[in-house]
XYZ file of C-alpha atoms in Angstrom:
445
model
C 0.005 0.017 -0.032
C 2.708 2.504 0.941
C 4.679 1.885 -2.208
C 1.546 2.443 -4.407
C 0.792 5.679 -2.598
C 4.332 6.868 -3.131
C 4.114 5.919 -6.805
C 0.970 8.005 -7.237
C 2.485 10.982 -5.489
C 5.603 10.889 -7.648
C 3.492 10.575 -10.793
C 1.429 13.614 -9.814
C 4.554 15.644 -9.120
C 5.887 14.786 -12.603
C 2.552 15.792 -14.084
C 2.920 19.177 -12.224
C 6.144 19.754 -13.983
C 8.806 18.301 -11.690
C 12.054 17.357 -13.316
C 12.582 14.803 -10.477
C 10.423 13.790 -7.498
C 10.659 11.720 -4.423
C 7.965 10.443 -2.029
C 8.376 8.890 1.425
C 5.314 7.173 2.873
C 5.106 5.824 6.402
C 2.021 3.822 7.458
C 2.406 3.348 11.213
C 0.647 2.460 14.396
C 1.889 3.382 17.826
C 0.348 2.531 21.224
C 1.355 3.594 24.674
C 0.299 2.416 28.098
C 1.394 4.716 31.008
C 1.459 4.014 34.686
C 2.012 6.342 37.648
C 1.854 5.863 41.499
C 1.563 2.111 40.923
C -1.581 2.393 38.902
C -2.328 2.167 35.173
C -3.660 5.572 34.122
C -3.527 5.901 30.418
C -3.763 3.857 27.248
C -3.458 5.662 23.924
C -3.002 4.521 20.339
C -2.559 6.238 16.973
C -2.785 4.904 13.417
C -1.615 7.325 10.739
C -0.149 7.532 7.221
C 2.380 10.284 6.596
C 3.623 11.285 3.157
C 6.508 13.543 2.371
C 6.810 14.749 -1.222
C 10.013 16.324 -2.660
C 9.528 18.252 -5.865
C 12.650 19.168 -7.842
C 12.524 21.809 -10.628
C 16.030 21.959 -11.975
C 17.979 23.094 -8.922
C 14.902 24.451 -7.024
C 13.478 22.120 -4.398
C 10.118 22.294 -2.583
C 8.787 19.877 -0.030
C 5.180 19.321 1.129
C 3.847 16.747 3.586
C 0.474 15.569 4.796
C -1.577 12.473 5.932
C -4.384 12.381 3.369
C -3.803 9.826 0.542
C -6.794 10.160 -1.865
C -6.111 11.381 -5.345
C -7.366 14.944 -4.628
C -5.198 15.267 -1.543
C -2.113 13.989 -3.422
C -2.708 16.408 -6.267
C -2.887 19.294 -3.649
C 0.277 18.027 -2.182
C 2.013 18.038 -5.562
C 0.814 21.546 -6.311
C 1.932 22.747 -2.903
C 5.410 21.223 -3.353
C 5.644 22.697 -6.874
C 4.651 26.226 -5.696
C 7.165 25.972 -2.897
C 9.960 24.873 -5.231
C 9.365 27.701 -7.673
C 9.712 30.235 -4.828
C 13.040 28.855 -3.734
C 16.553 30.073 -4.901
C 18.482 27.572 -6.916
C 20.465 25.092 -4.684
C 23.941 25.062 -6.179
C 24.848 21.802 -4.314
C 22.083 19.845 -5.886
C 22.979 17.413 -8.690
C 20.319 14.762 -8.565
C 18.169 12.543 -6.367
C 19.737 9.162 -5.778
C 19.462 6.564 -8.457
C 18.347 2.951 -7.957
C 20.830 0.550 -6.348
C 20.592 -2.753 -4.433
C 19.156 -2.555 -0.911
C 19.700 -5.668 1.019
C 16.984 -5.955 3.735
C 18.407 -6.216 7.236
C 17.329 -9.186 9.311
C 15.304 -8.686 12.459
C 13.740 -5.320 11.702
C 10.204 -6.423 12.262
C 8.246 -8.633 14.726
C 4.679 -9.539 14.179
C 4.184 -9.914 17.955
C 4.942 -6.189 18.405
C 2.667 -5.205 15.539
C -0.192 -7.215 17.065
C 0.469 -6.154 20.665
C -2.755 -5.163 22.442
C -3.511 -3.064 25.591
C -3.660 -6.226 27.674
C -0.125 -7.171 26.822
C 1.222 -3.663 27.660
C -0.860 -3.659 30.875
C 0.689 -7.064 31.883
C 4.168 -5.460 31.331
C 3.231 -2.482 33.464
C 1.783 -4.755 36.220
C 5.022 -6.656 36.394
C 6.981 -3.463 36.930
C 4.432 -2.220 39.539
C 4.615 -5.540 41.425
C 8.425 -5.104 41.734
C 8.020 -1.570 43.031
C 5.437 -2.614 45.615
C 7.847 -5.266 46.907
C 10.244 -2.498 47.997
C 7.509 -0.041 49.113
C 8.198 2.159 46.072
C 6.067 3.972 43.532
C 6.509 3.107 39.876
C 6.109 5.535 37.035
C 6.693 4.787 33.409
C 5.444 3.336 30.182
C 5.116 0.304 27.962
C 4.978 1.112 24.237
C 4.814 -0.688 20.928
C 4.989 0.600 17.395
C 5.091 -0.803 13.941
C 5.345 0.747 10.533
C 5.780 0.181 6.896
C 8.008 2.705 5.150
C 8.393 3.149 1.436
C 10.625 5.485 -0.586
C 9.993 5.979 -4.335
C 11.613 8.392 -6.741
C 11.264 9.244 -10.395
C 14.762 7.835 -11.156
C 13.710 4.255 -10.185
C 14.293 3.997 -6.397
C 11.479 1.890 -4.987
C 12.130 0.310 -1.550
C 9.847 -0.777 1.285
C 10.378 -2.293 4.707
C 8.401 -3.205 7.815
C 9.920 -2.147 11.088
C 8.787 -2.461 14.720
C 9.943 -1.413 18.200
C 8.931 -2.054 21.780
C 10.049 -0.412 25.005
C 9.335 -0.738 28.649
C 10.758 1.990 30.873
C 10.272 2.934 34.598
C 11.391 5.452 37.229
C 10.681 4.550 40.826
C 10.528 6.521 43.988
C 10.910 4.859 47.338
C 11.405 5.499 51.137
C 14.308 7.666 52.156
C 14.298 9.565 48.870
C 15.505 6.554 46.873
C 15.041 6.574 43.100
C 15.800 4.108 40.400
C 15.640 3.712 36.711
C 15.585 0.860 34.192
C 14.444 0.229 30.619
C 14.617 -2.258 27.768
C 14.204 -1.699 24.032
C 13.706 -4.452 21.455
C 12.262 -5.018 18.064
C 10.215 -7.985 19.422
C 7.976 -7.153 22.462
C 8.299 -10.827 23.448
C 11.983 -10.230 24.091
C 11.327 -7.658 26.728
C 11.384 -8.983 30.259
C 9.215 -6.485 32.096
C 9.604 -8.216 35.399
C 13.400 -8.027 35.157
C 13.199 -4.315 34.344
C 10.971 -3.780 37.361
C 13.373 -5.674 39.660
C 16.383 -3.767 38.334
C 14.770 -0.381 39.017
C 13.451 -1.592 42.419
C 16.865 -2.693 43.575
C 18.350 0.617 42.631
C 15.549 2.473 44.371
C 15.979 0.519 47.588
C 19.779 0.973 47.509
C 19.394 4.706 46.948
C 17.602 5.394 50.206
C 19.158 8.106 52.461
C 22.048 9.066 50.174
C 25.203 10.653 51.446
C 26.684 13.935 50.124
C 30.013 13.995 48.397
C 31.822 17.129 47.353
C 32.268 18.126 43.731
C 35.514 17.015 42.138
C 37.126 14.638 39.665
C 36.190 10.997 40.386
C 36.925 7.660 38.632
C 33.573 6.369 37.443
C 31.859 3.263 36.060
C 29.101 4.321 33.688
C 26.273 1.933 33.369
C 24.747 1.380 29.986
C 22.155 4.175 30.330
C 24.937 6.671 31.060
C 27.188 5.323 28.305
C 24.264 5.976 25.930
C 24.506 9.683 26.551
C 28.205 9.736 25.506
C 27.330 7.825 22.321
C 24.331 10.110 21.605
C 26.298 13.261 21.881
C 29.172 11.971 19.733
C 26.625 10.927 17.109
C 24.799 14.210 17.284
C 27.794 16.678 16.921
C 30.714 14.533 15.796
C 30.140 12.295 12.798
C 27.651 14.220 10.707
C 29.477 15.026 7.414
C 27.629 18.323 7.067
C 28.897 19.400 10.441
C 32.418 18.611 9.443
C 32.087 20.508 6.137
C 30.829 23.530 8.139
C 33.754 23.123 10.663
C 31.454 22.415 13.555
C 32.884 19.006 14.493
C 36.031 17.637 16.185
C 36.343 14.953 13.439
C 39.600 14.623 11.446
C 40.445 11.348 9.655
C 43.188 9.484 11.606
C 42.792 11.708 14.695
C 43.028 9.867 18.006
C 40.159 11.123 20.246
C 39.381 8.088 22.556
C 41.019 5.094 24.272
C 41.954 2.172 22.033
C 39.282 0.297 23.876
C 36.591 2.420 22.128
C 35.096 1.546 18.791
C 31.860 3.132 17.584
C 29.946 2.396 14.372
C 26.617 3.206 12.852
C 25.259 -0.244 11.971
C 21.718 -0.696 10.710
C 22.151 -4.440 10.748
C 22.953 -4.801 14.514
C 20.203 -6.999 15.800
C 20.775 -6.009 19.355
C 19.325 -2.616 18.289
C 16.478 -1.829 15.986
C 17.692 -2.592 12.405
C 16.839 -0.584 9.349
C 17.953 -1.190 5.711
C 17.618 2.265 4.043
C 17.331 5.904 4.800
C 14.687 8.565 3.899
C 16.119 8.850 0.423
C 15.851 5.133 -0.228
C 19.660 4.601 -0.057
C 20.964 1.405 1.554
C 22.426 1.953 4.974
C 26.075 1.168 5.096
C 27.865 0.048 8.231
C 30.068 3.158 8.934
C 33.138 2.771 11.353
C 33.070 6.136 13.075
C 35.839 5.302 15.557
C 38.110 2.322 15.414
C 40.159 1.765 18.560
C 39.782 5.394 19.473
C 40.763 6.722 15.948
C 38.397 8.797 13.772
C 37.731 6.774 10.676
C 34.628 7.748 8.709
C 31.499 9.951 8.575
C 27.827 9.430 7.688
C 26.532 11.055 4.536
C 23.327 11.865 2.834
C 23.076 12.848 -0.849
C 23.731 16.476 -0.154
C 26.915 16.132 1.986
C 28.134 13.282 -0.339
C 27.707 15.570 -3.406
C 29.901 18.237 -1.737
C 32.754 15.695 -1.443
C 32.121 13.634 -4.579
C 31.468 10.474 -2.585
C 28.481 8.108 -2.353
C 25.863 8.532 0.258
C 26.207 6.136 3.187
C 22.376 5.958 3.553
C 21.894 8.350 6.524
C 19.476 10.993 5.120
C 16.650 12.418 7.274
C 13.362 13.397 5.641
C 13.505 16.512 3.483
C 13.727 19.379 4.027
C 16.647 18.650 6.276
C 18.879 21.498 7.555
C 20.667 19.219 10.048
C 22.437 16.955 7.647
C 22.905 13.262 7.903
C 22.450 11.423 11.208
C 23.687 8.178 12.613
C 20.454 6.509 13.753
C 21.857 3.003 14.617
C 24.866 3.702 16.834
C 26.621 0.629 18.136
C 29.647 0.658 20.470
C 31.811 -2.392 20.431
C 31.901 -4.714 23.488
C 34.954 -5.361 25.603
C 36.402 -8.437 27.229
C 35.258 -7.935 30.906
C 31.967 -8.747 32.565
C 30.153 -5.756 34.046
C 31.094 -7.058 37.516
C 34.715 -7.134 36.554
C 34.458 -3.591 35.208
C 33.030 -2.452 38.529
C 35.480 -4.535 40.450
C 38.439 -2.593 39.099
C 37.134 0.654 40.713
C 39.189 1.190 43.844
C 37.283 4.284 44.944
C 34.821 6.170 42.766
C 31.316 6.443 41.542
C 28.911 4.112 39.724
C 26.607 6.281 37.516
C 23.262 4.753 36.415
C 22.335 7.569 33.957
C 22.695 11.264 33.102
C 19.826 13.705 32.844
C 19.136 17.009 31.160
C 22.401 17.067 29.254
C 23.283 19.972 26.976
C 26.158 20.984 24.921
C 28.441 23.779 26.219
C 31.110 23.417 23.436
C 29.948 21.165 20.587
C 33.352 20.814 18.917
C 34.859 19.638 22.183
C 31.745 17.630 22.952
C 31.766 19.447 26.283
C 28.504 18.551 27.999
C 26.847 19.710 31.141
C 24.058 17.826 33.029
C 23.513 15.855 36.182
C 23.315 12.274 37.433
C 19.920 10.710 38.158
C 18.197 7.680 39.536
C 21.241 5.768 40.852
C 24.586 7.149 41.958
C 26.721 5.097 44.292
C 30.080 5.326 46.060
C 32.222 2.374 45.241
C 35.269 1.221 47.286
C 37.397 -1.824 46.375
C 34.988 -2.735 43.660
C 31.921 -2.794 46.090
C 29.026 -0.363 46.445
C 29.252 1.059 49.931
C 26.792 3.932 49.911
C 24.218 5.803 47.813
C 25.229 9.318 46.836
C 23.213 12.518 46.209
C 23.118 13.475 42.602
C 26.023 15.545 41.267
C 26.146 18.099 38.449
C 28.903 17.789 35.843
C 30.623 19.624 33.027
C 32.810 17.256 31.084
C 34.245 16.787 27.633
C 32.960 13.435 26.463
C 36.022 13.124 24.324
C 38.233 13.448 27.321
C 36.048 11.005 29.189
C 36.467 8.444 26.307
C 40.109 8.991 26.198
C 40.291 7.968 29.799
C 38.353 4.691 29.455
C 40.101 1.820 31.216
C 37.628 -1.089 30.809
C 34.583 -1.981 28.637
C 31.963 -4.611 29.440
C 31.117 -7.587 27.255
C 27.475 -7.087 27.884
C 25.781 -4.493 25.794
C 22.260 -3.182 25.957
C 19.924 -1.398 23.535
C 18.953 1.907 25.131
C 16.501 4.570 23.855
C 18.370 7.523 22.244
C 15.034 9.468 22.007
C 13.527 10.461 18.620
C 16.715 12.233 17.656
C 19.078 9.218 17.560
C 16.871 6.195 17.633
C 18.206 3.082 19.502
C 21.777 2.974 20.686
C 23.622 -0.257 21.605
C 26.273 0.234 24.317
C 28.368 -1.473 26.951
C 29.303 -0.271 30.491
C 32.567 1.719 30.845
C 35.125 2.360 33.478
C 36.755 5.848 33.189
C 39.767 7.035 35.087
C 38.502 10.612 35.690
C 35.125 12.440 35.344
C 34.639 15.939 36.317
C 31.684 16.759 38.713
C 31.297 20.483 39.253
C 28.476 20.793 41.751
C 26.121 19.144 44.256
C 22.370 18.903 44.429
C 19.848 18.737 47.272
C 18.540 15.319 46.143
């Protein structure tokens, strides 16, 4: 269905005078069950079709989008895109939309169980989390969500690709006696792979352990970053470091061959990593390549869309966002390589320092240095001789994530898929031990 809609939209754009045209159609369903104060309180769902039409008139480009798919609506969409294009200045960078090329479909991008998940299934997941919270006299807040979509990209040069994708997530924050809080989540393509009870117990254990935290002064501490905290490092590197447009505009630290991290750190964008949420092609219908961003701490490659690739005379790597796109290409399937130690061994090597569950409200102070400010949240612990000895009040930090990655001493074998929000999709990461991390302030909680 989505491919046929895209075909019709492209044909109408050509009839309206386009020299080239491209249509992206996403037919998706998303459902969300929320819980708070140990009670289910909301179930919502949405089914929608979204169409994005790019109209090319020489080097002028216009884009229009909508969610009506009858012929009259598609004709209006084509006229709107045409009118927009003819009001635009010529885009000197533009050469052509991508041409057709093989697009191998990634395994594991779709699970029927997720597409067919009903409110009862999500409620059962929430109930399992709530039961774990009640066992430690805590209150659970969070969500269970499922989504599935069919995406098609068609253009007038012969690109015609379609794929089904799905995603499920269970997330909770708990609040318990003595001011304790805890966090846990799991993301998977297949909802049946999510162990809601295990997520609940993970958060509950943190919540109980965080009761009556002690206060530590600001300063530089060795740390172990659990998977949720490591995700934030990968997210910010992806957001400001490996976008080819940012490099072309001299807004990134990236230089080929430059050492920016420990030899223990390798980071790729890999749409085939089945620990994450695989995808086979981007919003221009170009096959996603596995792009080695960092190899053993060394800058290797960048992600490209057709615009950034044209500026350098190289092929797109399949990382385009929907047009119009002022941000450039994005790595949406970040995957950090595992290490050789168990998480327990990574923690066991910390003589005296902090175990950080996750970071919260992080913002860039200096994007080119990947200098980030934020705070810890929902699980900060003092560690001595590899053992947790006390919960700690949250600390604020300002830290170059590049400097942090340069100080990595150990990487866990275990990796987890963590939600990188709508901006960077699903991110697969290990836990890290870092020799020094700069905490600049204390908090009251």
